[in-house]
């Protein structure tokens, strides 16, 4: 036995790092196991040819579709998880996202609690991640109990021009809530932060905003290059051992409490691969819901071009609009969110168009502005993550695609109406993880949910799953802040319900 910490957290993405930050002050002995390592400060971090054309940071792994077709997923394994590359948009779900919502294709179910329950934790997460933003411009924004602590990241002049054009058309562009210290980011190199790795350069990701704060406490330890291979449950249902592999050696720890935060795909995979004689379908899976209801936002890049528009911006990604979020604008079903992408340069675009010379792409991109259209993927039990021996099988069944096509069409019409005669679009596929979620969802009924509303497994009272897999719906906004907010709520629950003055985890030990 390698050690017996009080808590083992598996994964250091937004869920794992934030719950570690929330628990650090309890004094519990906390071990964070991360399959990857720190992202080093290297020239490739800001080299767009290395990132987008050569795939320098893409994982060297293959997942499979149900028919056996292999593909290279865009999931990252490093300290901070996928957030090291994210666009740092830290939006709240709309209040309506917590309620049942009828879509053009299917129903998005209600959460087991309303927005108001999570609202105080949203405020705490915004503080932890030092979110820059401004309230009052987005009519769909839910009530906040406090203002953002930092002003929004400023529009560059060409972006301010397009924001003004949209506003003149009656739309409601708003400043994106961003976890970016723009001065620090640009002092390193003049590139966007979106899809660029962060080596402590000013982006507030899971490592820099949460994990580093947790590691300031002597009771919190991080072990890198430690890939968890199995959870072992005892006869009483408690998780008794965590097995992992590091530097070719098989190791084991025996924690009192386990928090699984490996991401929507890998958390489901680990639970399924941990099947035993008592849990033949995998751990936490008496409901047969583990791996099911996989969701991935329907999303497209939309590039608007005008010969009279000159885009000299560096980062670009500062505003969005939700005018088609709660309806199609004419009383029809919801369509989704629109926001700017990080600036797409010729070097970036060539990654998708390898046959085109960079000089030609530069001619286009210098007269273009780049948007990201995002629509909800409604949960479907047949959209699922499965395992086949060593293979990960992803059977993603898109839902609500017609609504997404309608959103892209609306966006194209809007952009043409404000002076961009050429508007191109390209949907993202499964190789681009567009906010993967679901697979181990929360709910009030253990018959159709693996976790209770505090992310505790119904089948294993000392197991929590705290990452995007717990989300019962995908909504149509970036989910990172919602994951972080629930992680803080879960940490508070663990501290108040499972930790007591004196010997730690006495209640769990009695279960």
Tab-separated table of C-alpha atoms in Angstrom:
chain	number	residue	atom	x	y	z
A	1	UNK	CA	0.000	0.000	0.000
A	2	UNK	CA	1.499	3.310	-1.097
A	3	UNK	CA	-0.416	5.582	1.304
A	4	UNK	CA	-3.784	6.150	2.928
A	5	UNK	CA	-4.809	9.785	2.384
A	6	UNK	CA	-8.132	11.093	3.596
A	7	UNK	CA	-9.195	12.146	0.094
A	8	UNK	CA	-7.990	11.146	-3.367
A	9	UNK	CA	-9.017	13.427	-6.229
A	10	UNK	CA	-8.633	11.825	-9.665
A	11	UNK	CA	-7.957	14.499	-12.263
A	12	UNK	CA	-6.942	18.149	-12.056
A	13	UNK	CA	-9.322	19.759	-14.531
A	14	UNK	CA	-11.893	22.359	-13.522
A	15	UNK	CA	-13.867	19.931	-11.340
A	16	UNK	CA	-10.945	18.304	-9.540
A	17	UNK	CA	-8.852	21.424	-9.037
A	18	UNK	CA	-11.794	23.493	-7.825
A	19	UNK	CA	-13.004	20.892	-5.342
A	20	UNK	CA	-9.388	20.654	-4.108
A	21	UNK	CA	-9.363	24.424	-3.580
A	22	UNK	CA	-12.664	24.172	-1.720
A	23	UNK	CA	-11.412	21.410	0.589
A	24	UNK	CA	-7.837	22.545	1.140
A	25	UNK	CA	-8.550	24.565	4.280
A	26	UNK	CA	-10.244	21.617	6.033
A	27	UNK	CA	-6.891	20.121	6.947
A	28	UNK	CA	-7.764	16.788	5.366
A	29	UNK	CA	-4.868	14.896	3.782
A	30	UNK	CA	-5.628	15.346	0.069
A	31	UNK	CA	-3.846	13.602	-2.797
A	32	UNK	CA	-4.542	14.734	-6.375
A	33	UNK	CA	-3.681	12.138	-9.025
A	34	UNK	CA	-3.158	13.561	-12.517
A	35	UNK	CA	-2.503	11.380	-15.573
A	36	UNK	CA	-0.448	14.089	-17.278
A	37	UNK	CA	2.186	16.638	-16.349
A	38	UNK	CA	2.594	20.400	-16.218
A	39	UNK	CA	2.645	22.288	-19.506
A	40	UNK	CA	6.181	23.609	-19.767
A	41	UNK	CA	6.945	27.149	-20.885
A	42	UNK	CA	8.090	26.372	-24.429
A	43	UNK	CA	8.125	28.242	-27.773
A	44	UNK	CA	5.459	25.872	-29.160
A	45	UNK	CA	2.917	27.301	-26.717
A	46	UNK	CA	2.499	30.384	-28.887
A	47	UNK	CA	3.582	28.889	-32.207
A	48	UNK	CA	0.375	28.661	-34.244
A	49	UNK	CA	1.940	26.437	-36.878
A	50	UNK	CA	2.995	23.976	-34.178
A	51	UNK	CA	-0.434	24.029	-32.494
A	52	UNK	CA	-2.813	24.034	-35.446
A	53	UNK	CA	-0.856	22.646	-38.391
A	54	UNK	CA	1.440	20.109	-36.727
A	55	UNK	CA	-0.836	19.083	-33.846
A	56	UNK	CA	2.036	19.429	-31.389
A	57	UNK	CA	-0.219	19.169	-28.320
A	58	UNK	CA	-2.817	16.677	-29.576
A	59	UNK	CA	-2.943	13.444	-27.574
A	60	UNK	CA	-1.491	10.337	-29.183
A	61	UNK	CA	-4.507	8.119	-28.708
A	62	UNK	CA	-7.383	6.650	-30.677
A	63	UNK	CA	-11.027	6.320	-29.693
A	64	UNK	CA	-13.567	4.401	-31.717
A	65	UNK	CA	-17.050	4.854	-33.065
A	66	UNK	CA	-19.598	2.085	-32.604
A	67	UNK	CA	-18.824	0.729	-36.091
A	68	UNK	CA	-15.122	0.376	-35.250
A	69	UNK	CA	-13.911	3.511	-37.047
A	70	UNK	CA	-11.043	5.099	-35.143
A	71	UNK	CA	-10.483	8.813	-34.590
A	72	UNK	CA	-8.042	11.006	-32.693
A	73	UNK	CA	-9.912	12.924	-29.955
A	74	UNK	CA	-8.982	16.433	-28.932
A	75	UNK	CA	-8.900	15.774	-25.179
A	76	UNK	CA	-5.783	16.834	-23.282
A	77	UNK	CA	-4.033	15.123	-20.375
A	78	UNK	CA	-2.070	17.616	-18.341
A	79	UNK	CA	-2.248	19.472	-15.048
A	80	UNK	CA	-5.326	21.672	-15.471
A	81	UNK	CA	-6.959	19.364	-18.002
A	82	UNK	CA	-8.663	20.785	-21.072
A	83	UNK	CA	-8.907	24.186	-19.389
A	84	UNK	CA	-5.234	24.788	-20.247
A	85	UNK	CA	-6.412	25.266	-23.844
A	86	UNK	CA	-9.907	26.690	-23.274
A	87	UNK	CA	-11.277	30.033	-24.361
A	88	UNK	CA	-11.738	31.056	-20.706
A	89	UNK	CA	-15.396	32.011	-21.165
A	90	UNK	CA	-16.912	31.592	-17.698
A	91	UNK	CA	-20.645	31.979	-18.241
A	92	UNK	CA	-23.455	31.032	-15.910
A	93	UNK	CA	-26.205	28.768	-17.149
A	94	UNK	CA	-29.363	30.819	-17.693
A	95	UNK	CA	-32.004	30.494	-14.982
A	96	UNK	CA	-34.244	28.760	-17.531
A	97	UNK	CA	-31.545	26.132	-18.163
A	98	UNK	CA	-32.291	24.654	-14.739
A	99	UNK	CA	-35.952	24.157	-15.713
A	100	UNK	CA	-37.480	21.787	-18.236
A	101	UNK	CA	-37.080	23.308	-21.681
A	102	UNK	CA	-38.778	22.231	-24.892
A	103	UNK	CA	-36.491	22.221	-27.908
A	104	UNK	CA	-37.190	21.668	-31.566
A	105	UNK	CA	-35.951	18.133	-31.051
A	106	UNK	CA	-36.620	16.744	-27.596
A	107	UNK	CA	-36.870	18.075	-24.068
A	108	UNK	CA	-34.028	19.251	-21.884
A	109	UNK	CA	-34.977	17.984	-18.405
A	110	UNK	CA	-35.099	20.042	-15.250
A	111	UNK	CA	-32.190	19.941	-12.828
A	112	UNK	CA	-32.766	18.457	-9.356
A	113	UNK	CA	-32.484	22.005	-7.966
A	114	UNK	CA	-33.182	25.516	-9.311
A	115	UNK	CA	-30.696	28.208	-10.330
A	116	UNK	CA	-31.078	29.953	-6.986
A	117	UNK	CA	-29.413	27.032	-5.170
A	118	UNK	CA	-26.247	27.357	-7.250
A	119	UNK	CA	-26.222	31.163	-7.491
A	120	UNK	CA	-24.066	31.858	-4.386
A	121	UNK	CA	-21.545	29.303	-5.622
A	122	UNK	CA	-21.439	30.948	-9.036
A	123	UNK	CA	-20.370	34.140	-7.285
A	124	UNK	CA	-17.658	32.302	-5.348
A	125	UNK	CA	-16.395	30.588	-8.495
A	126	UNK	CA	-16.290	33.916	-10.356
A	127	UNK	CA	-14.149	35.265	-7.549
A	128	UNK	CA	-11.845	32.224	-7.538
A	129	UNK	CA	-11.345	32.399	-11.307
A	130	UNK	CA	-11.023	36.217	-11.264
A	131	UNK	CA	-13.671	36.643	-13.957
A	132	UNK	CA	-13.720	39.868	-15.955
A	133	UNK	CA	-17.179	40.973	-17.016
A	134	UNK	CA	-20.026	43.461	-16.975
A	135	UNK	CA	-23.694	43.084	-16.101
A	136	UNK	CA	-26.654	44.739	-17.768
A	137	UNK	CA	-26.169	44.166	-21.498
A	138	UNK	CA	-27.550	40.620	-21.817
A	139	UNK	CA	-31.315	40.307	-21.173
A	140	UNK	CA	-30.964	36.540	-20.619
A	141	UNK	CA	-28.374	36.900	-17.831
A	142	UNK	CA	-29.765	35.548	-14.547
A	143	UNK	CA	-29.705	37.529	-11.324
A	144	UNK	CA	-26.275	37.900	-9.701
A	145	UNK	CA	-25.858	38.490	-5.981
A	146	UNK	CA	-22.771	40.564	-6.713
A	147	UNK	CA	-20.957	42.312	-9.538
A	148	UNK	CA	-17.828	41.069	-11.252
A	149	UNK	CA	-14.690	42.073	-9.380
A	150	UNK	CA	-12.872	43.075	-12.585
A	151	UNK	CA	-13.957	45.127	-15.618
A	152	UNK	CA	-14.403	43.271	-18.930
A	153	UNK	CA	-11.533	42.586	-21.293
A	154	UNK	CA	-11.707	45.550	-23.707
A	155	UNK	CA	-12.777	45.306	-27.329
A	156	UNK	CA	-10.066	46.074	-29.847
A	157	UNK	CA	-11.167	48.822	-32.307
A	158	UNK	CA	-12.243	46.520	-35.186
A	159	UNK	CA	-14.244	44.421	-32.715
A	160	UNK	CA	-15.869	47.465	-31.121
A	161	UNK	CA	-16.973	48.472	-34.635
A	162	UNK	CA	-18.782	45.165	-35.205
A	163	UNK	CA	-20.335	45.285	-31.726
A	164	UNK	CA	-21.739	48.734	-32.555
A	165	UNK	CA	-23.139	47.482	-35.872
A	166	UNK	CA	-24.938	44.607	-34.120
A	167	UNK	CA	-26.322	46.915	-31.469
A	168	UNK	CA	-27.607	49.266	-34.161
A	169	UNK	CA	-29.510	46.302	-35.623
A	170	UNK	CA	-31.342	45.833	-32.314
A	171	UNK	CA	-29.281	42.926	-31.020
A	172	UNK	CA	-27.814	42.800	-27.508
A	173	UNK	CA	-24.074	42.112	-27.680
A	174	UNK	CA	-22.529	41.747	-24.233
A	175	UNK	CA	-18.999	41.469	-22.897
A	176	UNK	CA	-18.028	37.842	-22.438
A	177	UNK	CA	-17.186	36.901	-18.831
A	178	UNK	CA	-13.543	35.956	-19.228
A	179	UNK	CA	-10.899	34.489	-16.961
A	180	UNK	CA	-7.977	36.294	-18.592
A	181	UNK	CA	-5.517	38.911	-17.384
A	182	UNK	CA	-5.082	40.395	-20.849
A	183	UNK	CA	-2.033	42.507	-19.992
A	184	UNK	CA	-0.177	39.491	-18.602
A	185	UNK	CA	-1.192	37.344	-21.571
A	186	UNK	CA	-0.041	39.842	-24.208
A	187	UNK	CA	3.213	40.576	-22.398
A	188	UNK	CA	4.364	37.045	-23.321
A	189	UNK	CA	3.381	37.101	-27.004
A	190	UNK	CA	0.738	38.824	-29.090
A	191	UNK	CA	-1.571	35.889	-29.788
A	192	UNK	CA	-5.114	34.936	-28.791
A	193	UNK	CA	-5.555	32.760	-25.700
A	194	UNK	CA	-8.337	30.663	-27.226
A	195	UNK	CA	-6.994	27.141	-28.014
A	196	UNK	CA	-3.472	28.200	-27.010
A	197	UNK	CA	-1.902	26.419	-23.996
A	198	UNK	CA	-1.346	28.401	-20.840
A	199	UNK	CA	1.948	28.083	-18.975
A	200	UNK	CA	0.969	30.523	-16.215
A	201	UNK	CA	0.783	33.377	-18.702
A	202	UNK	CA	-2.374	35.122	-17.497
A	203	UNK	CA	-5.217	32.715	-18.318
A	204	UNK	CA	-7.259	31.664	-15.276
A	205	UNK	CA	-7.538	27.935	-15.805
A	206	UNK	CA	-7.993	25.018	-13.409
A	207	UNK	CA	-4.319	24.962	-12.496
A	208	UNK	CA	-3.613	28.677	-12.159
A	209	UNK	CA	-6.912	29.751	-10.567
A	210	UNK	CA	-7.692	26.781	-8.321
A	211	UNK	CA	-5.048	24.059	-8.006
A	212	UNK	CA	-2.127	26.350	-7.215
A	213	UNK	CA	-4.199	27.896	-4.422
A	214	UNK	CA	-4.962	24.426	-3.039
A	215	UNK	CA	-1.289	23.450	-3.180
A	216	UNK	CA	-0.402	26.377	-0.934
A	217	UNK	CA	-1.745	24.197	1.893
A	218	UNK	CA	0.724	21.582	3.209
A	219	UNK	CA	-2.034	18.961	3.437
A	220	UNK	CA	-2.607	18.976	-0.358
A	221	UNK	CA	-0.292	16.980	-2.633
A	222	UNK	CA	-0.200	16.521	-6.404
A	223	UNK	CA	1.187	13.434	-8.127
A	224	UNK	CA	1.662	13.828	-11.879
A	225	UNK	CA	1.953	11.155	-14.582
A	226	UNK	CA	-0.266	8.985	-12.391
A	227	UNK	CA	-2.940	7.297	-14.507
A	228	UNK	CA	-5.716	5.707	-12.460
A	229	UNK	CA	-6.629	2.293	-13.864
A	230	UNK	CA	-9.259	0.960	-11.454
A	231	UNK	CA	-11.381	1.720	-8.418
A	232	UNK	CA	-11.887	-1.200	-6.057
A	233	UNK	CA	-15.087	-1.463	-4.040
A	234	UNK	CA	-15.415	-3.471	-0.829
A	235	UNK	CA	-18.275	-5.715	0.248
A	236	UNK	CA	-20.018	-2.785	1.955
A	237	UNK	CA	-19.948	-0.741	-1.251
A	238	UNK	CA	-17.289	1.719	-0.136
A	239	UNK	CA	-14.402	2.421	-2.515
A	240	UNK	CA	-11.481	0.911	-0.644
A	241	UNK	CA	-8.591	1.238	-3.084
A	242	UNK	CA	-7.518	3.348	-6.026
A	243	UNK	CA	-5.121	1.636	-8.424
A	244	UNK	CA	-2.878	3.706	-10.662
A	245	UNK	CA	0.195	3.382	-12.839
A	246	UNK	CA	3.196	5.707	-12.682
A	247	UNK	CA	6.494	5.331	-14.538
A	248	UNK	CA	5.679	1.719	-15.376
A	249	UNK	CA	4.929	0.806	-11.760
A	250	UNK	CA	1.519	-0.249	-10.439
A	251	UNK	CA	0.629	1.574	-7.223
A	252	UNK	CA	-2.319	1.612	-4.836
A	253	UNK	CA	-3.754	4.065	-2.329
A	254	UNK	CA	-6.514	3.437	0.207
A	255	UNK	CA	-8.351	6.733	0.762
A	256	UNK	CA	-11.353	7.318	2.952
A	257	UNK	CA	-13.099	9.311	0.222
A	258	UNK	CA	-12.674	9.381	-3.566
A	259	UNK	CA	-13.542	12.287	-5.845
A	260	UNK	CA	-13.518	11.286	-9.514
A	261	UNK	CA	-12.855	14.248	-11.810
A	262	UNK	CA	-11.365	12.742	-14.965
A	263	UNK	CA	-13.810	14.345	-17.405
A	264	UNK	CA	-17.091	13.263	-18.965
A	265	UNK	CA	-15.525	10.497	-21.045
A	266	UNK	CA	-12.721	9.228	-18.817
A	267	UNK	CA	-14.760	9.263	-15.593
A	268	UNK	CA	-17.399	7.059	-17.225
A	269	UNK	CA	-14.687	4.830	-18.673
A	270	UNK	CA	-13.026	4.327	-15.284
A	271	UNK	CA	-16.320	3.415	-13.611
A	272	UNK	CA	-17.159	0.946	-16.380
A	273	UNK	CA	-13.686	-0.618	-16.314
A	274	UNK	CA	-13.895	-1.045	-12.544
A	275	UNK	CA	-16.644	-3.678	-12.863
A	276	UNK	CA	-16.361	-6.625	-10.476
A	277	UNK	CA	-18.394	-9.624	-9.405
A	278	UNK	CA	-20.774	-7.469	-7.333
A	279	UNK	CA	-20.948	-4.639	-9.877
A	280	UNK	CA	-20.994	-6.399	-13.229
A	281	UNK	CA	-22.014	-3.276	-15.178
A	282	UNK	CA	-19.404	-1.080	-13.544
A	283	UNK	CA	-19.274	0.968	-10.377
A	284	UNK	CA	-21.995	3.524	-9.518
A	285	UNK	CA	-24.084	1.922	-12.237
A	286	UNK	CA	-27.049	0.128	-10.659
A	287	UNK	CA	-29.184	2.615	-12.633
A	288	UNK	CA	-27.473	1.620	-15.920
A	289	UNK	CA	-26.865	5.313	-16.542
A	290	UNK	CA	-23.060	5.471	-16.452
A	291	UNK	CA	-21.806	6.424	-19.901
A	292	UNK	CA	-25.284	7.333	-21.129
A	293	UNK	CA	-26.620	10.779	-22.049
A	294	UNK	CA	-23.269	11.897	-23.453
A	295	UNK	CA	-23.632	15.443	-24.735
A	296	UNK	CA	-21.339	17.586	-26.863
A	297	UNK	CA	-22.444	21.019	-27.990
A	298	UNK	CA	-23.597	21.396	-31.554
A	299	UNK	CA	-21.155	24.050	-32.716
A	300	UNK	CA	-19.806	25.730	-35.821
A	301	UNK	CA	-17.183	28.275	-36.739
A	302	UNK	CA	-18.723	31.122	-38.737
A	303	UNK	CA	-16.339	33.448	-40.584
A	304	UNK	CA	-17.674	36.730	-42.005
A	305	UNK	CA	-15.636	38.454	-44.730
A	306	UNK	CA	-15.838	41.935	-46.230
A	307	UNK	CA	-13.285	43.619	-48.517
A	308	UNK	CA	-14.010	46.917	-46.763
A	309	UNK	CA	-13.429	45.561	-43.240
A	310	UNK	CA	-9.912	45.416	-41.831
A	311	UNK	CA	-9.403	43.229	-38.776
A	312	UNK	CA	-6.179	44.195	-37.008
A	313	UNK	CA	-7.191	42.620	-33.706
A	314	UNK	CA	-4.941	40.221	-31.822
A	315	UNK	CA	-7.276	38.322	-29.523
A	316	UNK	CA	-10.781	39.303	-30.763
A	317	UNK	CA	-12.771	37.150	-28.293
A	318	UNK	CA	-14.592	39.755	-26.183
A	319	UNK	CA	-18.338	39.710	-26.905
A	320	UNK	CA	-21.270	37.454	-27.644
A	321	UNK	CA	-25.045	37.683	-27.920
A	322	UNK	CA	-27.964	35.555	-26.746
A	323	UNK	CA	-30.820	37.033	-28.760
A	324	UNK	CA	-31.677	33.541	-30.063
A	325	UNK	CA	-30.939	31.686	-26.832
A	326	UNK	CA	-34.396	31.325	-25.267
A	327	UNK	CA	-36.282	31.391	-28.572
A	328	UNK	CA	-35.608	31.768	-32.277
A	329	UNK	CA	-36.530	35.441	-32.044
A	330	UNK	CA	-40.025	34.807	-33.427
A	331	UNK	CA	-41.591	32.799	-30.623
A	332	UNK	CA	-40.155	29.451	-31.734
A	333	UNK	CA	-37.922	27.059	-29.783
A	334	UNK	CA	-34.441	27.993	-28.511
A	335	UNK	CA	-31.518	28.090	-30.921
A	336	UNK	CA	-28.419	28.928	-28.885
A	337	UNK	CA	-25.518	31.243	-28.127
A	338	UNK	CA	-23.226	33.246	-30.414
A	339	UNK	CA	-19.788	34.440	-29.323
A	340	UNK	CA	-16.554	35.502	-30.916
A	341	UNK	CA	-13.794	32.996	-31.452
A	342	UNK	CA	-10.191	33.787	-30.715
A	343	UNK	CA	-8.696	35.514	-33.731
A	344	UNK	CA	-8.259	33.076	-36.616
A	345	UNK	CA	-5.032	33.892	-38.417
A	346	UNK	CA	-3.766	32.389	-41.672
A	347	UNK	CA	-1.520	30.070	-39.642
A	348	UNK	CA	-4.541	28.826	-37.680
A	349	UNK	CA	-6.795	28.440	-40.706
A	350	UNK	CA	-4.205	26.468	-42.659
A	351	UNK	CA	-4.623	23.687	-40.097
A	352	UNK	CA	-8.105	23.135	-41.549
A	353	UNK	CA	-7.163	24.013	-45.145
A	354	UNK	CA	-3.702	22.486	-45.620
A	355	UNK	CA	-3.851	22.851	-49.405
A	356	UNK	CA	-4.167	26.653	-49.267
A	357	UNK	CA	-1.061	28.883	-49.205
A	358	UNK	CA	-0.755	31.077	-46.120
A	359	UNK	CA	-0.488	34.284	-48.166
A	360	UNK	CA	-3.909	33.606	-49.688
A	361	UNK	CA	-5.435	32.770	-46.313
A	362	UNK	CA	-3.907	35.930	-44.845
A	363	UNK	CA	-5.619	37.981	-47.542
A	364	UNK	CA	-8.961	36.575	-46.397
A	365	UNK	CA	-8.441	36.554	-42.618
A	366	UNK	CA	-7.274	40.169	-42.556
A	367	UNK	CA	-10.757	41.115	-43.787
A	368	UNK	CA	-12.693	38.649	-41.623
A	369	UNK	CA	-14.215	38.323	-38.163
A	370	UNK	CA	-14.739	34.914	-36.569
A	371	UNK	CA	-17.738	33.701	-34.572
A	372	UNK	CA	-18.653	30.528	-32.683
A	373	UNK	CA	-22.283	29.361	-32.849
A	374	UNK	CA	-23.319	26.924	-30.109
A	375	UNK	CA	-26.573	25.020	-29.566
A	376	UNK	CA	-27.724	22.611	-26.888
A	377	UNK	CA	-27.308	18.883	-27.353
A	378	UNK	CA	-30.340	17.306	-25.647
A	379	UNK	CA	-29.611	14.224	-23.484
A	380	UNK	CA	-30.236	10.883	-25.160
A	381	UNK	CA	-29.594	7.570	-23.343
A	382	UNK	CA	-28.342	5.987	-26.567
A	383	UNK	CA	-25.676	8.658	-26.943
A	384	UNK	CA	-23.060	7.014	-24.805
A	385	UNK	CA	-19.514	6.173	-23.806
A	386	UNK	CA	-18.687	2.465	-23.712
A	387	UNK	CA	-15.612	0.275	-23.301
A	388	UNK	CA	-14.558	-2.679	-25.426
A	389	UNK	CA	-11.487	-4.158	-23.806
A	390	UNK	CA	-8.841	-1.449	-23.980
A	391	UNK	CA	-10.864	0.556	-26.467
A	392	UNK	CA	-12.953	3.612	-25.644
A	393	UNK	CA	-16.091	3.605	-27.795
A	394	UNK	CA	-17.941	6.885	-28.255
A	395	UNK	CA	-21.413	6.495	-29.718
A	396	UNK	CA	-22.389	10.152	-30.018
A	397	UNK	CA	-25.857	10.686	-31.432
A	398	UNK	CA	-26.333	14.373	-32.124
A	399	UNK	CA	-29.663	15.878	-31.156
A	400	UNK	CA	-31.183	19.263	-31.914
A	401	UNK	CA	-29.055	19.651	-35.059
A	402	UNK	CA	-31.789	21.401	-37.033
A	403	UNK	CA	-31.921	24.090	-34.344
A	404	UNK	CA	-28.192	24.566	-34.725
A	405	UNK	CA	-28.484	24.905	-38.497
A	406	UNK	CA	-31.193	27.494	-37.894
A	407	UNK	CA	-28.891	29.395	-35.515
A	408	UNK	CA	-26.091	29.408	-38.090
A	409	UNK	CA	-28.534	30.630	-40.745
A	410	UNK	CA	-29.748	33.431	-38.430
A	411	UNK	CA	-26.159	34.433	-37.699
A	412	UNK	CA	-25.240	34.484	-41.370
A	413	UNK	CA	-28.230	36.686	-42.168
A	414	UNK	CA	-27.337	39.086	-39.355
A	415	UNK	CA	-23.708	39.337	-40.472
A	416	UNK	CA	-24.687	39.959	-44.086
A	417	UNK	CA	-27.059	42.703	-42.927
A	418	UNK	CA	-24.235	44.571	-41.174
A	419	UNK	CA	-21.859	44.652	-44.127
A	420	UNK	CA	-20.269	41.205	-44.519
A	421	UNK	CA	-21.343	39.849	-47.932
A	422	UNK	CA	-19.411	36.588	-47.593
A	423	UNK	CA	-20.138	34.331	-44.611
A	424	UNK	CA	-18.650	30.855	-44.372
A	425	UNK	CA	-19.333	28.161	-41.774
A	426	UNK	CA	-17.880	24.836	-40.716
A	427	UNK	CA	-19.310	22.529	-38.031
A	428	UNK	CA	-17.077	20.927	-35.420
A	429	UNK	CA	-17.067	17.136	-35.203
A	430	UNK	CA	-16.165	14.639	-32.474
A	431	UNK	CA	-12.457	15.355	-32.910
A	432	UNK	CA	-13.098	18.733	-31.285
A	433	UNK	CA	-14.458	18.331	-27.739
A	434	UNK	CA	-17.128	21.028	-27.675
A	435	UNK	CA	-17.838	20.897	-23.944
A	436	UNK	CA	-18.331	17.153	-23.448
A	437	UNK	CA	-20.729	16.458	-20.577
A	438	UNK	CA	-23.329	14.076	-19.178
A	439	UNK	CA	-22.468	10.349	-18.710
A	440	UNK	CA	-22.667	10.262	-14.851
A	441	UNK	CA	-25.473	12.671	-14.151
A	442	UNK	CA	-27.034	13.948	-10.952
A	443	UNK	CA	-30.683	13.443	-10.047
A	444	UNK	CA	-33.136	12.861	-7.228
A	445	UNK	CA	-34.046	9.300	-8.249
A	446	UNK	CA	-31.349	6.584	-8.044
A	447	UNK	CA	-33.319	4.592	-10.598
A	448	UNK	CA	-32.329	7.017	-13.365
A	449	UNK	CA	-29.306	8.875	-12.029
A	450	UNK	CA	-25.911	7.697	-10.804
A	451	UNK	CA	-25.351	10.632	-8.432
A	452	UNK	CA	-27.381	12.558	-5.897
A	453	UNK	CA	-27.652	16.369	-6.197
A	454	UNK	CA	-24.333	16.742	-4.338
A	455	UNK	CA	-22.544	14.450	-6.837
A	456	UNK	CA	-22.324	11.565	-4.343
A	457	UNK	CA	-22.736	8.128	-5.917
A	458	UNK	CA	-25.926	6.438	-4.785
A	459	UNK	CA	-24.135	3.072	-4.847
A	460	UNK	CA	-20.940	4.092	-3.030
A	461	UNK	CA	-21.295	6.617	-0.235
A	462	UNK	CA	-17.616	7.604	-0.235
A	463	UNK	CA	-17.456	8.259	-3.993
A	464	UNK	CA	-18.192	11.620	-5.609
A	465	UNK	CA	-17.979	12.455	-9.317
A	466	UNK	CA	-17.224	16.131	-9.833
A	467	UNK	CA	-16.612	17.135	-13.440
A	468	UNK	CA	-18.781	17.847	-16.480
A	469	UNK	CA	-20.099	14.282	-16.414
A	470	UNK	CA	-22.526	15.219	-13.599
A	471	UNK	CA	-24.343	17.777	-15.777
A	472	UNK	CA	-27.916	16.653	-16.501
A	473	UNK	CA	-28.112	19.124	-19.411
A	474	UNK	CA	-25.584	20.834	-21.655
A	475	UNK	CA	-27.431	24.176	-22.002
A	476	UNK	CA	-25.867	26.306	-24.758
A	477	UNK	CA	-23.114	28.126	-22.903
A	478	UNK	CA	-19.604	27.138	-21.897
A	479	UNK	CA	-20.013	24.804	-18.875
A	480	UNK	CA	-16.718	25.450	-17.019
A	481	UNK	CA	-18.133	27.937	-14.510
A	482	UNK	CA	-21.110	25.698	-13.730
A	483	UNK	CA	-18.746	22.782	-13.068
A	484	UNK	CA	-16.566	24.994	-10.842
A	485	UNK	CA	-19.589	26.323	-8.943
A	486	UNK	CA	-20.960	22.855	-8.244
A	487	UNK	CA	-17.452	21.737	-7.227
A	488	UNK	CA	-17.357	24.452	-4.556
A	489	UNK	CA	-20.867	23.484	-3.442
A	490	UNK	CA	-19.834	19.822	-3.201
A	491	UNK	CA	-16.668	20.750	-1.277
A	492	UNK	CA	-18.766	22.671	1.220
A	493	UNK	CA	-21.124	19.711	1.529
A	494	UNK	CA	-18.235	17.306	2.160
A	495	UNK	CA	-16.701	19.656	4.713
A	496	UNK	CA	-19.973	20.060	6.611
A	497	UNK	CA	-21.379	16.539	6.271
A	498	UNK	CA	-18.352	14.243	6.039
A	499	UNK	CA	-15.669	16.100	7.980
A	500	UNK	CA	-15.939	16.755	11.687
A	501	UNK	CA	-13.721	18.307	14.333
A	502	UNK	CA	-11.399	15.580	15.562
A	503	UNK	CA	-10.903	12.380	13.540
A	504	UNK	CA	-11.704	13.037	9.916
A	505	UNK	CA	-14.441	11.179	8.070
A	506	UNK	CA	-15.940	9.585	11.141
A	507	UNK	CA	-19.365	9.585	9.528
A	508	UNK	CA	-18.129	7.886	6.372
A	509	UNK	CA	-16.279	5.302	8.407
A	510	UNK	CA	-19.528	4.427	10.147
A	511	UNK	CA	-21.401	3.891	6.841
